XYZ file of C-alpha atoms in Angstrom:
397
model
C -11.568 32.822 13.827
C -11.735 31.254 10.427
C -14.394 28.628 9.855
C -13.624 25.065 9.024
C -15.171 25.396 5.586
C -13.164 28.568 4.826
C -9.882 26.858 5.756
C -10.760 23.805 3.674
C -11.215 26.112 0.685
C -7.784 27.746 1.379
C -6.019 24.397 1.579
C -7.843 23.041 -1.512
C -6.668 26.051 -3.445
C -3.063 25.362 -2.620
C -2.925 21.663 -3.504
C -3.122 21.375 -7.245
C -2.790 18.513 -9.752
C 0.568 17.706 -11.338
C 0.870 17.403 -15.027
C 0.147 13.960 -16.507
C 3.157 11.676 -16.934
C 3.776 8.472 -18.811
C 4.790 5.593 -16.617
C 5.499 1.903 -17.150
C 2.295 -0.061 -16.771
C 3.500 -1.820 -13.633
C 4.012 1.469 -11.834
C 0.477 2.864 -12.398
C -1.616 0.812 -10.018
C -4.037 3.040 -8.104
C -3.431 6.069 -10.286
C -5.937 7.880 -12.558
C -5.704 7.569 -16.290
C -4.976 10.903 -17.931
C -5.989 9.907 -21.405
C -8.297 7.471 -23.145
C -6.773 4.178 -24.183
C -7.597 2.956 -27.719
C -6.900 -0.661 -28.438
C -3.989 -1.059 -30.918
C -5.016 -4.611 -31.718
C -7.928 -6.994 -31.346
C -8.440 -9.512 -28.517
C -8.251 -12.354 -29.243
C -5.900 -11.608 -32.083
C -6.804 -14.851 -33.905
C -9.422 -17.564 -33.746
C -8.371 -19.980 -31.043
C -9.525 -22.960 -29.007
C -11.494 -22.390 -25.800
C -10.758 -25.951 -24.658
C -8.115 -28.664 -24.598
C -9.406 -31.144 -27.150
C -9.628 -31.718 -30.902
C -10.329 -29.302 -33.711
C -12.689 -30.904 -36.220
C -15.220 -30.202 -38.914
C -18.481 -30.300 -36.967
C -20.274 -32.165 -39.732
C -17.762 -35.012 -39.474
C -18.822 -35.879 -35.936
C -22.494 -34.795 -35.907
C -23.607 -38.362 -35.284
C -21.178 -39.139 -32.444
C -22.579 -40.582 -29.213
C -21.365 -42.881 -26.460
C -22.990 -45.807 -28.302
C -21.922 -44.771 -31.782
C -18.603 -42.923 -31.459
C -16.690 -41.468 -34.475
C -13.018 -42.297 -34.950
C -10.763 -39.803 -36.813
C -7.041 -39.814 -37.526
C -5.085 -37.123 -35.666
C -2.990 -35.410 -38.310
C -1.691 -32.374 -36.379
C -0.698 -31.436 -32.834
C -1.300 -27.730 -32.084
C 0.001 -26.436 -28.793
C -0.512 -22.852 -27.598
C 2.072 -20.690 -29.185
C 2.343 -22.451 -32.467
C 2.917 -19.814 -35.129
C 2.355 -21.834 -38.309
C -1.380 -22.442 -38.740
C -2.231 -25.667 -40.492
C -5.327 -26.368 -42.572
C -7.579 -29.187 -41.527
C -9.146 -31.557 -44.047
C -12.414 -33.426 -43.924
C -12.357 -36.654 -41.980
C -9.400 -35.735 -39.767
C -8.849 -34.146 -36.345
C -6.140 -31.878 -34.893
C -5.239 -32.232 -31.276
C -5.371 -28.657 -29.863
C -4.667 -26.930 -26.577
C -6.579 -24.032 -24.956
C -5.508 -20.798 -26.562
C -3.856 -22.387 -29.498
C -4.694 -21.071 -33.009
C -7.564 -22.744 -34.730
C -6.559 -24.622 -37.836
C -7.957 -23.187 -41.099
C -11.218 -24.831 -42.003
C -12.050 -26.153 -38.524
C -15.649 -25.458 -37.415
C -15.640 -26.735 -33.873
C -13.522 -28.112 -30.978
C -14.338 -31.353 -29.147
C -13.403 -31.175 -25.455
C -10.839 -33.880 -24.500
C -13.393 -35.162 -21.904
C -15.629 -36.295 -24.768
C -12.881 -38.380 -26.334
C -10.364 -41.092 -25.413
C -7.506 -38.583 -25.601
C -5.595 -40.533 -28.279
C -2.823 -38.955 -30.246
C -3.021 -41.135 -33.374
C -6.678 -42.052 -33.959
C -9.122 -40.316 -31.566
C -12.461 -41.776 -30.510
C -15.110 -39.047 -30.252
C -18.249 -39.682 -28.229
C -20.116 -36.456 -28.642
C -20.797 -33.962 -31.455
C -20.336 -30.196 -31.369
C -22.263 -27.316 -32.920
C -20.508 -25.208 -35.605
C -18.464 -22.598 -33.717
C -18.684 -24.356 -30.372
C -15.622 -23.940 -28.085
C -14.043 -21.459 -30.448
C -12.905 -18.001 -29.403
C -13.299 -15.696 -32.405
C -10.765 -13.025 -33.193
C -11.881 -9.626 -31.815
C -14.834 -10.982 -29.855
C -13.404 -9.326 -26.690
C -11.832 -6.180 -28.097
C -11.799 -4.823 -31.674
C -8.756 -2.788 -32.705
C -9.457 0.949 -32.637
C -12.072 0.680 -29.840
C -11.684 2.935 -26.809
C -11.396 0.395 -24.039
C -10.319 2.653 -21.065
C -11.371 6.224 -20.254
C -9.514 9.173 -18.851
C -10.341 9.519 -15.195
C -10.601 5.789 -14.592
C -8.690 4.290 -11.730
C -5.909 1.889 -12.725
C -6.934 -1.410 -11.078
C -5.358 -4.876 -11.479
C -7.889 -5.651 -14.150
C -6.976 -2.430 -16.032
C -3.327 -3.486 -15.822
C -4.262 -6.919 -17.214
C -6.013 -5.388 -20.181
C -3.216 -2.957 -20.917
C -0.691 -5.724 -20.827
C -2.883 -7.936 -23.070
C -2.962 -5.113 -25.557
C 0.848 -4.913 -25.581
C 0.946 -1.490 -23.920
C 4.288 -0.838 -22.153
C 3.159 2.464 -20.442
C 0.134 4.550 -19.615
C -0.502 8.266 -19.310
C -1.625 8.928 -15.666
C -2.078 11.679 -13.114
C 1.019 11.231 -10.894
C 0.928 10.920 -7.130
C 1.449 14.084 -5.048
C 4.982 14.136 -3.604
C 4.748 15.160 0.026
C 7.359 16.197 2.614
C 6.259 15.623 6.203
C 8.195 17.543 8.861
C 7.741 17.261 12.604
C 9.207 19.838 14.969
C 10.169 20.012 18.562
C 13.424 19.818 20.579
C 11.673 17.323 22.883
C 11.302 14.751 20.100
C 13.322 11.572 19.932
C 13.309 8.924 17.268
C 11.840 5.600 18.311
C 14.535 3.182 19.423
C 16.589 5.585 21.434
C 16.458 5.981 25.191
C 14.373 8.846 26.442
C 15.834 11.540 28.705
C 13.635 13.393 31.180
C 11.385 15.767 29.279
C 11.652 13.994 25.978
C 9.016 12.111 24.034
C 9.068 9.804 21.062
C 8.263 11.344 17.722
C 4.988 9.966 16.388
C 3.400 12.623 14.158
C 5.671 12.177 11.145
C 5.143 8.424 11.140
C 1.418 8.859 11.516
C 1.044 11.604 8.862
C 3.352 9.889 6.407
C 1.122 6.858 6.641
C -1.975 9.023 6.214
C -0.437 10.546 3.015
C 0.241 7.101 1.617
C -3.213 5.919 2.617
C -4.671 8.885 0.733
C -2.739 7.898 -2.375
C 0.254 10.239 -2.199
C 3.978 9.625 -2.033
C 6.111 10.577 0.977
C 9.403 11.990 -0.200
C 10.825 12.252 3.337
C 9.779 12.730 6.925
C 12.618 14.638 8.729
C 12.503 15.777 12.309
C 13.854 19.095 13.452
C 14.206 20.863 16.778
C 13.122 24.399 17.731
C 15.950 26.134 15.903
C 14.724 28.462 13.149
C 17.863 28.237 11.039
C 17.978 24.444 11.246
C 14.290 24.249 10.332
C 14.743 26.495 7.300
C 17.781 24.584 6.142
C 16.051 21.223 6.427
C 13.063 22.660 4.531
C 15.305 24.060 1.817
C 17.248 20.853 1.419
C 14.156 18.821 0.738
C 12.113 21.230 -1.424
C 14.628 22.495 -3.946
C 14.372 21.864 -7.655
C 10.684 21.092 -7.550
C 11.211 17.846 -5.659
C 8.018 18.052 -3.672
C 4.471 19.243 -4.370
C 3.385 19.779 -0.727
C 4.943 20.248 2.673
C 3.113 19.293 5.848
C 4.581 20.419 9.193
C 3.401 19.581 12.675
C 4.079 21.640 15.819
C 5.441 25.069 16.292
C 2.276 27.024 15.245
C 0.608 27.900 18.576
C 0.907 31.036 20.687
C 3.728 30.129 23.027
C 7.477 30.659 22.857
C 9.748 28.492 20.684
C 7.094 28.223 17.922
C 9.699 27.409 15.284
C 7.357 27.053 12.284
C 5.669 30.318 13.015
C 8.975 32.108 13.564
C 10.544 30.608 10.421
C 7.633 31.177 8.034
C 5.935 34.366 9.170
C 5.312 36.491 6.142
C 5.033 33.590 3.691
C 2.538 31.450 5.559
C -0.821 32.762 6.961
C -1.232 31.491 10.554
C -4.843 31.450 11.736
C -7.150 30.103 14.314
C -9.831 27.804 12.955
C -13.077 27.408 14.851
C -12.664 23.735 15.541
C -11.716 21.286 18.293
C -9.216 19.775 18.210
C -6.909 21.567 15.792
C -7.479 25.292 16.308
C -4.011 26.657 15.349
C -3.442 26.202 11.609
C -1.340 27.667 8.813
C -1.320 27.649 5.032
C 0.743 29.278 2.380
C 3.755 28.575 0.156
C 7.521 28.691 0.424
C 9.446 29.352 -2.825
C 6.417 28.237 -4.732
C 5.813 25.009 -2.754
C 2.522 24.818 -0.905
C 2.921 24.292 2.814
C 0.254 23.327 5.364
C 1.216 23.736 8.998
C -0.670 21.578 11.543
C -0.679 21.680 15.325
C 1.662 19.408 17.198
C -0.686 17.398 19.426
C -1.142 14.060 17.679
C -4.903 13.918 17.631
C -5.056 17.538 16.433
C -2.584 16.755 13.665
C -4.396 13.666 12.331
C -7.908 15.144 12.606
C -6.575 18.279 10.773
C -5.166 16.058 8.085
C -8.555 14.285 7.644
C -10.499 17.522 7.618
C -8.275 19.751 5.448
C -5.549 17.814 3.638
C -6.844 14.352 2.684
C -9.755 15.507 0.563
C -7.705 18.155 -1.235
C -4.793 15.665 -1.808
C -7.073 13.020 -3.317
C -8.915 15.601 -5.428
C -5.621 16.878 -6.879
C -4.757 13.307 -7.925
C -8.224 12.823 -9.430
C -8.912 9.937 -7.106
C -12.532 8.928 -6.420
C -14.225 9.759 -3.165
C -11.952 12.449 -1.889
C -14.126 12.978 1.160
C -14.673 10.249 3.776
C -18.149 8.752 3.643
C -20.613 10.821 5.746
C -23.714 9.459 7.268
C -25.936 10.056 10.309
C -26.191 7.681 13.264
C -28.037 7.548 16.548
C -25.979 8.814 19.431
C -25.624 6.409 22.320
C -25.016 8.899 25.078
C -25.385 12.616 25.981
C -22.581 14.873 24.757
C -21.523 18.492 25.152
C -19.632 20.597 22.638
C -18.136 24.111 22.836
C -20.395 26.581 21.062
C -18.710 28.534 18.309
C -16.439 25.641 17.369
C -16.948 22.620 15.251
C -16.012 19.552 17.315
C -14.591 16.325 15.923
C -14.818 13.574 18.528
C -13.500 10.071 18.211
C -16.215 7.521 17.941
C -17.150 3.895 17.452
C -19.816 3.208 14.859
C -21.740 0.034 15.146
C -24.623 -0.507 12.682
C -26.708 2.620 13.078
C -25.408 3.618 16.534
C -22.373 5.728 17.354
C -20.668 5.990 20.736
C -18.219 8.729 21.662
C -14.837 7.093 22.329
C -12.419 8.606 24.832
C -11.914 12.190 26.066
C -12.053 15.014 23.554
C -8.557 16.370 24.462
C -5.994 16.419 21.624
C -3.274 14.332 23.282
C -5.346 11.146 23.772
C -3.889 9.207 20.829
C -4.892 5.793 22.263
C -8.558 6.439 21.666
C -8.053 7.608 18.137
C -6.141 4.503 17.333
C -9.226 2.335 18.118
C -11.922 4.677 16.761
C -13.538 3.916 13.457
C -15.249 7.259 12.884
C -15.300 10.930 13.787
C -18.390 12.545 15.234
C -18.942 16.020 13.793
C -20.810 18.478 15.995
C -21.361 21.854 14.392
C -20.569 25.292 15.732
C -24.133 25.964 16.970
C -24.373 22.740 19.040
C -23.795 22.896 22.743
C -25.536 19.766 23.856
C -26.687 16.579 22.172
C -28.929 14.092 23.888
C -28.700 10.330 23.579
C -30.967 9.112 20.839
C -30.437 12.135 18.597
C -28.901 11.619 15.154
C -25.487 13.082 14.619
C -23.209 13.212 11.521
C -20.217 10.877 11.456
C -17.205 10.530 9.160
C -16.691 6.879 8.466
C -12.926 6.110 8.747
C -13.227 2.377 7.968
């Protein structure tokens, strides 16, 4: 059997980065910058007021106190957005709003709270230092400065800076476009009545959510039965013209009859057994140049396989930080056994420094996975683990 690490390398080799694209700024949240961003202008672009108040010559009001206020005529009103910039003269004040351009010659701004707020002759009860409450042009960003670096995640703050610099778009590493296909004649879409022998389809919903959670885009999530021709046609209809970067299938890869994925893709996909539990039957390859990863059909096997093989490779291809789930060791709360020769991934609940196995290890027990917050990883050489020993866990929180 192929080892877990060997199959991880195979999958990682198939999922590769897309070429950078230029997207509108609003569409880049969560993506990785593909190029440095150099500021085309300074921020602020002009000297402006940091307060609502009055622009003055600081020397004119140096003696102002509550007991000996200074009164000055208000000769201009400067709201934010005013484009003609007046010049202040000694012995006058200009009423000014936060962000409004500072009048030429002004050396300070008196906050409105230190005045009577008048619009004709203002009474000022406190002085200001030269430069006080003034935002100088370029004190945040100087034009020509590299303000964002390639490889940086686009966050809300990054978007705010880009917009403030007047940038309409950014060069980014685009999301991986993923097709998720579930197979099985027994599958029925939620909302329809079940017939005997049928089950509701859950893998495509689950894996599509996992792809999005990993940072990718889901192009479609069709469901097909166990008909080889129908499977091939569905695959062809969704992957033509380079519409997707990766195909993920679930089901149809085991050793029984009606293994539709195996029957349809033999020769182009390598189907292997991986030394792990759950998730032993796996496949990886490409169809018409599109990488395809085939996962087992049991829901726990499918999601654990995604976590182990696809999620880290998908995030790495998009340049996203922390492609692997956080790993740590924790004290095991109970005795466990594991099949020697296979790496076992058990559902667990991590609480502080203690981890408890959660639910049976079988691959159809989806309920327990839905409430787990970690995976316990027991290596191939481990047959028994006693309570109190430290084990490795994958933190899913």
